[in-house]
JSON list of C-alpha atoms in Angstrom, two decimals:
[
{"chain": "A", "resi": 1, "resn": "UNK", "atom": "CA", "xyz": [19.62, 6.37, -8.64]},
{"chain": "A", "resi": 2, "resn": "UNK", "atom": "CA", "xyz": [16.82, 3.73, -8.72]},
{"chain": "A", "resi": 3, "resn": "UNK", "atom": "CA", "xyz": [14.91, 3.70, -5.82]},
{"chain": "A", "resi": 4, "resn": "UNK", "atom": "CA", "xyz": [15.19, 0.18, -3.33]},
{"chain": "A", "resi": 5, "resn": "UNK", "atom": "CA", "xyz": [12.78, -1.44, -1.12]},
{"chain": "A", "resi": 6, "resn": "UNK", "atom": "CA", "xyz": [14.62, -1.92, 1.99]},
{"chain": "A", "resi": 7, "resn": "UNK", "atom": "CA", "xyz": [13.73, -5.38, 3.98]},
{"chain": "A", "resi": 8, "resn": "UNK", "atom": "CA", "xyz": [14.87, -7.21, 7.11]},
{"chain": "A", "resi": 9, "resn": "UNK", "atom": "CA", "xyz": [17.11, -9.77, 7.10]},
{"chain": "A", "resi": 10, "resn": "UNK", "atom": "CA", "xyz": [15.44, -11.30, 9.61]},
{"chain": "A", "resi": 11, "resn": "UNK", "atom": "CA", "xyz": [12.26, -11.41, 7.60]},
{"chain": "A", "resi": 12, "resn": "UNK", "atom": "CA", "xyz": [13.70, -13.40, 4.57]},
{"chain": "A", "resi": 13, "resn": "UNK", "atom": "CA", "xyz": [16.33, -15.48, 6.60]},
{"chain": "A", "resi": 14, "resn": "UNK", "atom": "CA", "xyz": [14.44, -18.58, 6.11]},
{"chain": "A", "resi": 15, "resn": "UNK", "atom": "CA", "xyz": [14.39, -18.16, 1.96]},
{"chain": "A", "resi": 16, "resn": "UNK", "atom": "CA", "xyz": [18.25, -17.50, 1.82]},
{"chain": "A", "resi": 17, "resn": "UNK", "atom": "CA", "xyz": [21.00, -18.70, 3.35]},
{"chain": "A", "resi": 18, "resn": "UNK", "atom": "CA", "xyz": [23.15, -15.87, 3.62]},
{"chain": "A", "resi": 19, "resn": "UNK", "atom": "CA", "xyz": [24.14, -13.37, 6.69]},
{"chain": "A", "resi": 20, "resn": "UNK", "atom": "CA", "xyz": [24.71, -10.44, 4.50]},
{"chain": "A", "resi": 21, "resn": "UNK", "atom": "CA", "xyz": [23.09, -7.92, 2.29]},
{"chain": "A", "resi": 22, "resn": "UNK", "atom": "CA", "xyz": [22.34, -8.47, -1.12]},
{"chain": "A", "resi": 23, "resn": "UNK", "atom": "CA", "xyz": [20.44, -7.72, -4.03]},
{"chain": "A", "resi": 24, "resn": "UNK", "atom": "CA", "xyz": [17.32, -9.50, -5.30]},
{"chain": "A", "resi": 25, "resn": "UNK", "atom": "CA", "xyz": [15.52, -8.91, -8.44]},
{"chain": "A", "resi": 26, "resn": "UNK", "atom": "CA", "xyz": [11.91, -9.99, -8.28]},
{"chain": "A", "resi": 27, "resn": "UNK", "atom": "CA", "xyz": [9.18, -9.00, -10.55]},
{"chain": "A", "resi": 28, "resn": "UNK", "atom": "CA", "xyz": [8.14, -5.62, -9.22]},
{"chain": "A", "resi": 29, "resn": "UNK", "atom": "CA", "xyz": [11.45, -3.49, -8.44]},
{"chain": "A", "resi": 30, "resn": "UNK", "atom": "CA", "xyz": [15.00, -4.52, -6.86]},
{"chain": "A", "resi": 31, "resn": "UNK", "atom": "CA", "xyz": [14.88, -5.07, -3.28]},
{"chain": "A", "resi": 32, "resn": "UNK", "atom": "CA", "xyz": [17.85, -4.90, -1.07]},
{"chain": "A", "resi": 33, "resn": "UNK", "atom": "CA", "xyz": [17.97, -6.73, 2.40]},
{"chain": "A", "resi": 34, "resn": "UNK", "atom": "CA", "xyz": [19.04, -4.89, 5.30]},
{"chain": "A", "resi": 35, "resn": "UNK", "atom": "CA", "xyz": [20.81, -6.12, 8.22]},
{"chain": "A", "resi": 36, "resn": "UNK", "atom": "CA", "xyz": [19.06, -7.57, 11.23]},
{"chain": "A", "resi": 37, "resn": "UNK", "atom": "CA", "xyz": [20.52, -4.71, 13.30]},
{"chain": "A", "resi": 38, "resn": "UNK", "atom": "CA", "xyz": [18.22, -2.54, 11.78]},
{"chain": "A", "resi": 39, "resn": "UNK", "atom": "CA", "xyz": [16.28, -0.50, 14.06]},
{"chain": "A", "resi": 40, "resn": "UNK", "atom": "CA", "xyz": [12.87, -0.83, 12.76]},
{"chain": "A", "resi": 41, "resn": "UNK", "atom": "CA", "xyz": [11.53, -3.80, 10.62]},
{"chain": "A", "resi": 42, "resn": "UNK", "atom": "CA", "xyz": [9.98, -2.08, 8.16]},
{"chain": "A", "resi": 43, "resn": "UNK", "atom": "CA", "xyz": [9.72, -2.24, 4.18]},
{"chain": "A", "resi": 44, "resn": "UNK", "atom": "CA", "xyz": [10.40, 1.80, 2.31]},
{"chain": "A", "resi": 45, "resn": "UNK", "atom": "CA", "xyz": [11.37, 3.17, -0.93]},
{"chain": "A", "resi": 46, "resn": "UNK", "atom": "CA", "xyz": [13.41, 6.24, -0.96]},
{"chain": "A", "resi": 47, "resn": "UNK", "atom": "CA", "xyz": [13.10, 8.70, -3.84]},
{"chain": "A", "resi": 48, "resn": "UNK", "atom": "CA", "xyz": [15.49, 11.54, -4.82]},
{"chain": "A", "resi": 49, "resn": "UNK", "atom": "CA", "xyz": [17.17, 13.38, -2.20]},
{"chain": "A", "resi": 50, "resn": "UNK", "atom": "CA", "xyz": [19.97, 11.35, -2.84]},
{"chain": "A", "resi": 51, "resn": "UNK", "atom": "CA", "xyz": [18.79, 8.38, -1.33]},
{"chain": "A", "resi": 52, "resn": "UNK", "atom": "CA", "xyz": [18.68, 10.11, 1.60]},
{"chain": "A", "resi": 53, "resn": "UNK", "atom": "CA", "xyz": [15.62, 10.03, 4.57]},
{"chain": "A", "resi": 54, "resn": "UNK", "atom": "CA", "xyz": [14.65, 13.74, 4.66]},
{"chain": "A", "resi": 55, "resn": "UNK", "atom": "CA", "xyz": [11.82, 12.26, 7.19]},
{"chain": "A", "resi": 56, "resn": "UNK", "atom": "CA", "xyz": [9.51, 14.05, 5.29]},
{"chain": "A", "resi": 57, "resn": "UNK", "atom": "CA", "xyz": [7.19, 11.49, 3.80]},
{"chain": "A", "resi": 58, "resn": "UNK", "atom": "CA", "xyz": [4.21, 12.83, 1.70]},
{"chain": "A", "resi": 59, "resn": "UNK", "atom": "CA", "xyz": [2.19, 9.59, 0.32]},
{"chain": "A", "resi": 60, "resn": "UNK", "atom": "CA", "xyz": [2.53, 6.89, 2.28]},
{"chain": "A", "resi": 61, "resn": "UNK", "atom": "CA", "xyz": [1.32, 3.49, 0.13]},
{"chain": "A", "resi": 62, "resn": "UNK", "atom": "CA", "xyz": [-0.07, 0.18, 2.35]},
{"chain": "A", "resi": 63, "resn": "UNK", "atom": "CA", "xyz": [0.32, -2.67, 0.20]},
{"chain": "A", "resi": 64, "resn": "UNK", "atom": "CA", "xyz": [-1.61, -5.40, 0.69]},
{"chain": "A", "resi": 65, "resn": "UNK", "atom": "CA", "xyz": [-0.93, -7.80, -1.63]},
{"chain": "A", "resi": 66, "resn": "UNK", "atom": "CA", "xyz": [-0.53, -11.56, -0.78]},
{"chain": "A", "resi": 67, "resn": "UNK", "atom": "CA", "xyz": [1.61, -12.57, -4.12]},
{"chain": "A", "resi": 68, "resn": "UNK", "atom": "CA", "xyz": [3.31, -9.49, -4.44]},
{"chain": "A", "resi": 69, "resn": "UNK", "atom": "CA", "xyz": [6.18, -10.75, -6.97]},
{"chain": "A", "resi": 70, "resn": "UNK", "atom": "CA", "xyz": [3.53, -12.58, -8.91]},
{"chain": "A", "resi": 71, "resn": "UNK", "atom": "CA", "xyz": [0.85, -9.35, -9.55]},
{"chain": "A", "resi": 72, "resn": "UNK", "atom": "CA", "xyz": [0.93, -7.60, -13.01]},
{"chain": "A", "resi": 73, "resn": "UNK", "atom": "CA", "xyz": [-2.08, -4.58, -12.36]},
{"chain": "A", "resi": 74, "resn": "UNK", "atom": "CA", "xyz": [-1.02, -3.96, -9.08]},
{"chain": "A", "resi": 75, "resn": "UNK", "atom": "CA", "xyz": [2.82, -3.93, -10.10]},
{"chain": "A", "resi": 76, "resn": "UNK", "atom": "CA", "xyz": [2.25, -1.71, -12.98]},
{"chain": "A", "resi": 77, "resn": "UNK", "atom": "CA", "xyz": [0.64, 0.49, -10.86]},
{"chain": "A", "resi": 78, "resn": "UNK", "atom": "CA", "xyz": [3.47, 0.86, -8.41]},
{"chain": "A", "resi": 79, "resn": "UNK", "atom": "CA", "xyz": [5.81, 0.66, -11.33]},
{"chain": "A", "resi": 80, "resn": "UNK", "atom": "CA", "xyz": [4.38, 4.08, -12.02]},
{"chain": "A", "resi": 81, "resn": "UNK", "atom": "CA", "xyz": [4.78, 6.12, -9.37]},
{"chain": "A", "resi": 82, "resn": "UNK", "atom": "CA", "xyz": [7.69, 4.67, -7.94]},
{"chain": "A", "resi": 83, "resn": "UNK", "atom": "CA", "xyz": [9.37, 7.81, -9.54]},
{"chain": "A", "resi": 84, "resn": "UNK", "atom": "CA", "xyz": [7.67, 10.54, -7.23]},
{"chain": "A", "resi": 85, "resn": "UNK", "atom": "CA", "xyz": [9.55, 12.59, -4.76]},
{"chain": "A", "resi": 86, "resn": "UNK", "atom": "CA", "xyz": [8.59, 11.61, -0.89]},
{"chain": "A", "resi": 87, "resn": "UNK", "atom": "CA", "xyz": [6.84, 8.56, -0.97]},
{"chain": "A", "resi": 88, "resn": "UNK", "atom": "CA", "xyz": [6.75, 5.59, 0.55]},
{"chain": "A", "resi": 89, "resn": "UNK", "atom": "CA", "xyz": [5.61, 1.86, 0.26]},
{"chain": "A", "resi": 90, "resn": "UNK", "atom": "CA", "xyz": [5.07, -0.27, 2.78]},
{"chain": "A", "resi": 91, "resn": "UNK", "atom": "CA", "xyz": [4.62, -3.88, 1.19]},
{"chain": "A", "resi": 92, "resn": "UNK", "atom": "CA", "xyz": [2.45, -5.74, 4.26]},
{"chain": "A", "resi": 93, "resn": "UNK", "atom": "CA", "xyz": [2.95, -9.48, 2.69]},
{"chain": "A", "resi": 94, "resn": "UNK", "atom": "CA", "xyz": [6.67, -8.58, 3.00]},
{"chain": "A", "resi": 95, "resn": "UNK", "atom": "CA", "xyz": [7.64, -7.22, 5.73]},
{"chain": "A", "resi": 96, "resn": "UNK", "atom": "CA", "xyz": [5.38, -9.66, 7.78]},
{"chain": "A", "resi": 97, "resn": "UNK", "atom": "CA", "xyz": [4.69, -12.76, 6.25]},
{"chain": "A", "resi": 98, "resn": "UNK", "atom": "CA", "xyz": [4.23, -14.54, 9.79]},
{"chain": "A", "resi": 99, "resn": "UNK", "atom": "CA", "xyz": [1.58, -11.78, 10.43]},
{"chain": "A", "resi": 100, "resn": "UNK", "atom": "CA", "xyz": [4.10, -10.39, 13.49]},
{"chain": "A", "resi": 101, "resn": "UNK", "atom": "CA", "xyz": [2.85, -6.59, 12.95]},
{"chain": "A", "resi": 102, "resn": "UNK", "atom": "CA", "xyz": [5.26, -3.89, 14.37]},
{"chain": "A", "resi": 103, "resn": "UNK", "atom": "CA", "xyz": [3.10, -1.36, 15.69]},
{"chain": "A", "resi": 104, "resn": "UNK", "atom": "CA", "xyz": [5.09, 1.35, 16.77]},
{"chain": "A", "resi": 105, "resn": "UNK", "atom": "CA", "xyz": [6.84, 0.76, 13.18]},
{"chain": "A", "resi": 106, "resn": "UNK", "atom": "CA", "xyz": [3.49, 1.46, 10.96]},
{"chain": "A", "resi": 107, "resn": "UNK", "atom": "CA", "xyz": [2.47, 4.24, 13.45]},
{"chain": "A", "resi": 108, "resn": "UNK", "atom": "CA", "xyz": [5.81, 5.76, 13.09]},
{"chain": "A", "resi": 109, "resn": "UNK", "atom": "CA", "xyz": [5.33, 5.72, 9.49]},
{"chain": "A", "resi": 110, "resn": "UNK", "atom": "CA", "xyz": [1.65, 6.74, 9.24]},
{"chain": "A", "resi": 111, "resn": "UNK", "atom": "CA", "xyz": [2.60, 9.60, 11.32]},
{"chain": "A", "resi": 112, "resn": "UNK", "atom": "CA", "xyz": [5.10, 11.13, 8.55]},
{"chain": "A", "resi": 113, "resn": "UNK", "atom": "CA", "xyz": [2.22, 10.90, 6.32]},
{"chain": "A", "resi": 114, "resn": "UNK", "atom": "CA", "xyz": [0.28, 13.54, 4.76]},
{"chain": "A", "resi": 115, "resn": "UNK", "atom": "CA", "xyz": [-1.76, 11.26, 2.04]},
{"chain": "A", "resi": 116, "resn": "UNK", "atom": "CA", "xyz": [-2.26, 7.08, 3.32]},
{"chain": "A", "resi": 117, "resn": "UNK", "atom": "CA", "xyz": [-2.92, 4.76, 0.16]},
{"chain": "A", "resi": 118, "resn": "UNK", "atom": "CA", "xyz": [-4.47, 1.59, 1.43]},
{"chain": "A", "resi": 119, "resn": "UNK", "atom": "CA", "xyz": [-3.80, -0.28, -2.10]},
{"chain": "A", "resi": 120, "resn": "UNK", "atom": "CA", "xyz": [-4.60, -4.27, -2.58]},
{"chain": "A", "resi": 121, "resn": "UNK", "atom": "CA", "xyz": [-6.19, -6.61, -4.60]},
{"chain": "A", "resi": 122, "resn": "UNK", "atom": "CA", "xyz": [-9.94, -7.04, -3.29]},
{"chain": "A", "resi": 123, "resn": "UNK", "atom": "CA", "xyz": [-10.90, -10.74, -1.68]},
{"chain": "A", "resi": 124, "resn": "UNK", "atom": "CA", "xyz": [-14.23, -11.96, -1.75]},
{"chain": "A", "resi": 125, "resn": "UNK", "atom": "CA", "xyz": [-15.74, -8.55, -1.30]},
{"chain": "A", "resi": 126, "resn": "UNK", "atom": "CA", "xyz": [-13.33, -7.48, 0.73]},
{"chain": "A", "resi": 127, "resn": "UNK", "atom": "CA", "xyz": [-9.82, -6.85, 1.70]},
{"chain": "A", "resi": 128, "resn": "UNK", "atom": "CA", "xyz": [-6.96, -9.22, 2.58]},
{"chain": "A", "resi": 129, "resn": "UNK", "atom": "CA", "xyz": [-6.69, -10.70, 5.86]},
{"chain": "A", "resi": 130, "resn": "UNK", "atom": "CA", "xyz": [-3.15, -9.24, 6.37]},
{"chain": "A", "resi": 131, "resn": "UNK", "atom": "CA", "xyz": [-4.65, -5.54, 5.69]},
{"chain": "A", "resi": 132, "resn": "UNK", "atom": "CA", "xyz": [-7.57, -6.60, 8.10]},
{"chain": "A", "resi": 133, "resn": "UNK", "atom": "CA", "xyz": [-5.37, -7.41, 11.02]},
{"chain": "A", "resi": 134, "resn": "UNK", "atom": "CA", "xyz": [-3.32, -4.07, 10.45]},
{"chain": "A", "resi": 135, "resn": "UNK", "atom": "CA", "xyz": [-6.02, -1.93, 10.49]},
{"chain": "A", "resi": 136, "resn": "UNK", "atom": "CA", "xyz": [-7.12, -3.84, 13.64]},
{"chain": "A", "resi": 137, "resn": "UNK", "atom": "CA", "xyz": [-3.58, -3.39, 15.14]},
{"chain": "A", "resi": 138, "resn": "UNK", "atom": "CA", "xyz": [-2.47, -0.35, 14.40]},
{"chain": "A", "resi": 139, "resn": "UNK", "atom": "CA", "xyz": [-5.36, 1.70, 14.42]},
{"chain": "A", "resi": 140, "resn": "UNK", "atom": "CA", "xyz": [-5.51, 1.25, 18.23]},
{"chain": "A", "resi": 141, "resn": "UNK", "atom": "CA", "xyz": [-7.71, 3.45, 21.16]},
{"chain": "A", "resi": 142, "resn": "UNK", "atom": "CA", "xyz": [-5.79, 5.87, 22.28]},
{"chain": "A", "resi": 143, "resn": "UNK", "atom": "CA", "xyz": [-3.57, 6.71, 18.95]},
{"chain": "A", "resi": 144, "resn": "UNK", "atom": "CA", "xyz": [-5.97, 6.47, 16.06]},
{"chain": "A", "resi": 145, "resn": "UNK", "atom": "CA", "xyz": [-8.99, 7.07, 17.74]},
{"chain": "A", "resi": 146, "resn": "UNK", "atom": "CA", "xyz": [-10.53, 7.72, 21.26]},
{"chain": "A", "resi": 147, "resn": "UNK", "atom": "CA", "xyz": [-9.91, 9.86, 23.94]},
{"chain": "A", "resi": 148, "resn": "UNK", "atom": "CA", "xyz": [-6.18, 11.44, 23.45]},
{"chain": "A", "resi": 149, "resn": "UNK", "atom": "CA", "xyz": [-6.46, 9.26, 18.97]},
{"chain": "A", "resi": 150, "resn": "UNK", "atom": "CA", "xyz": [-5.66, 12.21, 17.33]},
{"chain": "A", "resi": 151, "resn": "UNK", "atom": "CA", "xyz": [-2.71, 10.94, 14.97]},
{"chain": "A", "resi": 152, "resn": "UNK", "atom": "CA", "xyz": [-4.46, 10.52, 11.93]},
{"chain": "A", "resi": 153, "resn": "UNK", "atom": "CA", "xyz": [-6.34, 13.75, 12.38]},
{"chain": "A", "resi": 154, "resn": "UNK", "atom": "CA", "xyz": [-6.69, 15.94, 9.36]},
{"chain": "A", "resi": 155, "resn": "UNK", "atom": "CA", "xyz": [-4.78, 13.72, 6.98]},
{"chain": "A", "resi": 156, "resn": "UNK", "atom": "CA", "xyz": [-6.18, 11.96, 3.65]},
{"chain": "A", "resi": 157, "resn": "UNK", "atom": "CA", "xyz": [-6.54, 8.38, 2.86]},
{"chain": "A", "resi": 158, "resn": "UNK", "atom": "CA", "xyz": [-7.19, 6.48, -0.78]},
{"chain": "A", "resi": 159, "resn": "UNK", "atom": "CA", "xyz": [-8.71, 3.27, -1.31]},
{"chain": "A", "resi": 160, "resn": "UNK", "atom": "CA", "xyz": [-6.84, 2.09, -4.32]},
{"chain": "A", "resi": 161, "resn": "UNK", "atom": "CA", "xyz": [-8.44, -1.48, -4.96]},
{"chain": "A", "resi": 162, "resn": "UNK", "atom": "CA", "xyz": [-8.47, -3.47, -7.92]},
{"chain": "A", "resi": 163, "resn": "UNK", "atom": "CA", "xyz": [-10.66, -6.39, -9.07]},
{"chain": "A", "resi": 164, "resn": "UNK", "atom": "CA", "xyz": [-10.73, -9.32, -11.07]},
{"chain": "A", "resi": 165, "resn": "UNK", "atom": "CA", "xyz": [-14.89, -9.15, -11.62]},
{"chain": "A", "resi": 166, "resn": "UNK", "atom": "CA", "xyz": [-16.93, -6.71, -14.16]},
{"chain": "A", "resi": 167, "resn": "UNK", "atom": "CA", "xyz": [-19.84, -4.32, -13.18]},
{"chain": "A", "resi": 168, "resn": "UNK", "atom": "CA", "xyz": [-22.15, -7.58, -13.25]},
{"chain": "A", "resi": 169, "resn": "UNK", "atom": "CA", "xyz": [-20.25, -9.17, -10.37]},
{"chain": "A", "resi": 170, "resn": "UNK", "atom": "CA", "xyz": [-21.25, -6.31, -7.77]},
{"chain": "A", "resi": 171, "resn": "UNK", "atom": "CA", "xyz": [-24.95, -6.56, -8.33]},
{"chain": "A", "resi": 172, "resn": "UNK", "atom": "CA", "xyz": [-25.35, -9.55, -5.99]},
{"chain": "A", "resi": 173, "resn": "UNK", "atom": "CA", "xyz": [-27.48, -9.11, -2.86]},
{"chain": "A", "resi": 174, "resn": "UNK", "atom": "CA", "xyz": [-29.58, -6.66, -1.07]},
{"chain": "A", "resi": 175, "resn": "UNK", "atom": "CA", "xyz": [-27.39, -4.13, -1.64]},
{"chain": "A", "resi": 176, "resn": "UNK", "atom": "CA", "xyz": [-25.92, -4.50, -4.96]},
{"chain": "A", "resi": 177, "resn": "UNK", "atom": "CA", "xyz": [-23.09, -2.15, -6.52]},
{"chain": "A", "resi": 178, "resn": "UNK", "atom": "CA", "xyz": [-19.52, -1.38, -5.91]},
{"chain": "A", "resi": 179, "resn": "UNK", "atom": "CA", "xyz": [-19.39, 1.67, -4.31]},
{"chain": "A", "resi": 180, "resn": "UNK", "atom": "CA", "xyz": [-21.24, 0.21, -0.89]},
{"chain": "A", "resi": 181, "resn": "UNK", "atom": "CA", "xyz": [-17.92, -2.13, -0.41]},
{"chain": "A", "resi": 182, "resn": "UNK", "atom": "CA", "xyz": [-16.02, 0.97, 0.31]},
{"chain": "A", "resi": 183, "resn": "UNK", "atom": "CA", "xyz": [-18.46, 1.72, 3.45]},
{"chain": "A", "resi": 184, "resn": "UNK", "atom": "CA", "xyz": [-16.73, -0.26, 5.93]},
{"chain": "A", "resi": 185, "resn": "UNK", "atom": "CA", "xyz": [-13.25, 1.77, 4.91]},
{"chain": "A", "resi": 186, "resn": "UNK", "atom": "CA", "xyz": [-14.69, 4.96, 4.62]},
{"chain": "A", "resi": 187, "resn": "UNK", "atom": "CA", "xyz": [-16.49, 4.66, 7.98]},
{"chain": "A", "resi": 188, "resn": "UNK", "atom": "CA", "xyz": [-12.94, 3.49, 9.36]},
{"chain": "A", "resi": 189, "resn": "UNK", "atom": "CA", "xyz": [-11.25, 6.14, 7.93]},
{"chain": "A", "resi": 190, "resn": "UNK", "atom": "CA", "xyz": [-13.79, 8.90, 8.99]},
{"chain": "A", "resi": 191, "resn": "UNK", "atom": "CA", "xyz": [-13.86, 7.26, 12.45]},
{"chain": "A", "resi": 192, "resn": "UNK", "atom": "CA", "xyz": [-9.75, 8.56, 12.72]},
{"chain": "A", "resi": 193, "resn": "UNK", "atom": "CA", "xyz": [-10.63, 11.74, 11.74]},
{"chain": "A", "resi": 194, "resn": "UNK", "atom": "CA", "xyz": [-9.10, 10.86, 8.29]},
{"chain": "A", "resi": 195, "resn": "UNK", "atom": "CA", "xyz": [-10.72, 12.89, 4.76]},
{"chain": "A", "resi": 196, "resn": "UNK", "atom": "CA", "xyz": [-11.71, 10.12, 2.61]},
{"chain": "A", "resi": 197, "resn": "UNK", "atom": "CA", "xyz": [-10.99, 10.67, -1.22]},
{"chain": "A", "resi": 198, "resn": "UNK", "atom": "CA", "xyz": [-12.89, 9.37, -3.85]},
{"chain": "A", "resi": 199, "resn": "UNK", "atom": "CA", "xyz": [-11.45, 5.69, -3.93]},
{"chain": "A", "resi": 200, "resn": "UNK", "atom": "CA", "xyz": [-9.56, 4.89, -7.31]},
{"chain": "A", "resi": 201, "resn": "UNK", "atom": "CA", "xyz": [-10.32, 1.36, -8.94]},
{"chain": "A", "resi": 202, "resn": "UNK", "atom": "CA", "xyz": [-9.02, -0.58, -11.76]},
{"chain": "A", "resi": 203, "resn": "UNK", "atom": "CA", "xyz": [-11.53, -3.44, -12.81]},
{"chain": "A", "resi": 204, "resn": "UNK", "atom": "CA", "xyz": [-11.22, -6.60, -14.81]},
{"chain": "A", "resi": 205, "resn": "UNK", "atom": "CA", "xyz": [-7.83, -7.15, -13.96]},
{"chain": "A", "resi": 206, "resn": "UNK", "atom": "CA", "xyz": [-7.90, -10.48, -15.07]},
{"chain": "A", "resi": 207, "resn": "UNK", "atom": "CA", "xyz": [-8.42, -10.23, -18.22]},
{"chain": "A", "resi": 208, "resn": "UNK", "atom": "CA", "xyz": [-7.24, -6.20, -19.19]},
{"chain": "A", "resi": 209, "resn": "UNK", "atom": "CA", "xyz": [-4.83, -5.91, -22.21]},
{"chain": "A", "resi": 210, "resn": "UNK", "atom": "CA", "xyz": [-1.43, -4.20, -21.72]},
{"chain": "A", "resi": 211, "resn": "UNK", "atom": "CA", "xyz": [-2.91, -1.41, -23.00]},
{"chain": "A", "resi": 212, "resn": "UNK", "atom": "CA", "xyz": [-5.48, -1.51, -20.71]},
{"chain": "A", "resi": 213, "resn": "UNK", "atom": "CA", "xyz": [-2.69, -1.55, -17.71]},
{"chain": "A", "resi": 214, "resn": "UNK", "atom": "CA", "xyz": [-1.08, 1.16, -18.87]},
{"chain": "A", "resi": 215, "resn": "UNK", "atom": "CA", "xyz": [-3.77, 3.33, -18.97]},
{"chain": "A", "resi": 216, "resn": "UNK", "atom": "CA", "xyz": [-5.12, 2.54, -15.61]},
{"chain": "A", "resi": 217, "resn": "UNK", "atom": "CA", "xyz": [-2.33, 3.07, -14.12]},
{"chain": "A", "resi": 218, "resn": "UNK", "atom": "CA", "xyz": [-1.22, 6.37, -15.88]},
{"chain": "A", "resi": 219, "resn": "UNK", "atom": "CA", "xyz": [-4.64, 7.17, -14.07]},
{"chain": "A", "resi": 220, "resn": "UNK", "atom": "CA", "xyz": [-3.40, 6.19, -10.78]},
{"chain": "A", "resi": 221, "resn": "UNK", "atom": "CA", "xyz": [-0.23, 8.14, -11.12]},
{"chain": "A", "resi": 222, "resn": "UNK", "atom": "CA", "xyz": [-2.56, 11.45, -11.93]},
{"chain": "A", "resi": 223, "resn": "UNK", "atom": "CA", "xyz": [-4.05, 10.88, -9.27]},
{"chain": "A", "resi": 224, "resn": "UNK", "atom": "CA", "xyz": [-0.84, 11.00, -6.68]},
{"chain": "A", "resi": 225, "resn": "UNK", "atom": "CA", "xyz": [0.82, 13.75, -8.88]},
{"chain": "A", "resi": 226, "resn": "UNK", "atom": "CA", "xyz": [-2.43, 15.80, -8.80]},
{"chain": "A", "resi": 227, "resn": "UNK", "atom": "CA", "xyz": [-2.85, 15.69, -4.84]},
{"chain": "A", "resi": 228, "resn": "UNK", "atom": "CA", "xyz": [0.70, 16.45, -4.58]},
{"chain": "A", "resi": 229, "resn": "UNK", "atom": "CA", "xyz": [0.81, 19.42, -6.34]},
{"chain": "A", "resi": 230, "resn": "UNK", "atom": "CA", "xyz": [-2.75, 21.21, -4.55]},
{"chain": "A", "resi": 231, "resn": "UNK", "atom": "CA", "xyz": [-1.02, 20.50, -0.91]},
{"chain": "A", "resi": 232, "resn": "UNK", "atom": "CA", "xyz": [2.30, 21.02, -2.19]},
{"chain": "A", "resi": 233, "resn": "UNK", "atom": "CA", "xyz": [2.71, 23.49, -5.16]}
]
């Protein structure tokens, strides 16, 4: 069974002008609209079991991208491990495009998590606004971090970024090269009592071949397939 990305109704209701589900079939993979009865507003791809929600979610992806149907690296990238067992992917852009977070919805799912993917595009240096706001959100006192913000304790996060610029367009500044962008992440991550794995990034995503793609991505895959199987046999 291919895998859907579940939205709510209520999300999209302005775009269509229809009261029940139905199928779209944008760029990246089929999404299906669910009713706005739905309990949660959130955006999740289920993977074997039948379609089924065993509630056991192992890799949680936050995606971050503001043209989601309109990406090709970041797309192929998802196109390729859309296949695993237990994840899920949370597409930010989608599920709130009026930046309306839900909370107790991303804690919920961060708290299934064993492995968080924080995957987007990088902006000027930096992340999206969307993906800003969510970390401010729902990485709150008291759940993520503080006195009694233990939830993300012991679990693992990758950066998964990629750019448009080449090694040349780091070494601006006073502190030049790309691994010092990952500092205010890692520190955020280590701040939740998060592990921090060696970030994963695809460059020159502007102007990368097919071939290219495909390769990068293959490497993205190995790296989900390769932390599944030393937590998870």
């Amino acid at each position: 069974m291919h895998p859907f990305l579940f939205l709510p109704q209520d999300a999209l209701c302005r775009l269509v002008n229809r009261s029940k589900p139905f199928l779209l079939h944008p760029r990246l993979i089929p999404l299906r609209i669910a009713p706005v009865s739905a309990p949660v507003n959130w955006l999740h791809s289920l993977h074997s079991h039948g379609g089924q929600d065993t509630g056991k979610i192992m890799i949680l992806i936050i995606y971050a991208h503001p043209y989601p149907h309109h990406s090709h690296a970041n797309r192929r990238m998802l196109e390729h491990v859309q296949g695993l067992d237990d994840i899920e992917v949370r597409s930010l852009y989608q599920l709130y495009p009026d930046f309306n977070i839900n909370v107790p919805a991303e804690q919920e799912a961060l708290a299934r998590a064993d492995l968080i993917v924080w995957q987007h595009p990088m902006q000027w240096y930096s992340v999206p606004p969307l993906f800003k706001l969510w970390i401010d959100k729902v990485l709150s006192h008291g759940w993520a971090y503080g006195k009694g913000g233990t939830a993300l304790r012991g679990k693992s996060v990758l950066w998964a970024v990629t750019t448009g610029g080449d090694k040349h367009h780091f070494d601006l500044g006073d502190h030049p090269g790309f691994d010092v962008l990952a500092q205010p992440l890692q520190a955020t991550a280590l701040y939740c009592g998060l592990n921090w794995l060696t970030p994963y990034a695809m460059h020159r995503t502007f102007v990368c071949d097919d071939e290219t793609l495909e390769g990068k991505a293959r490497e993205y895959l190995k790296r989900l397939t390769d932390w599944q199987e030393r937590h998870h046999g």
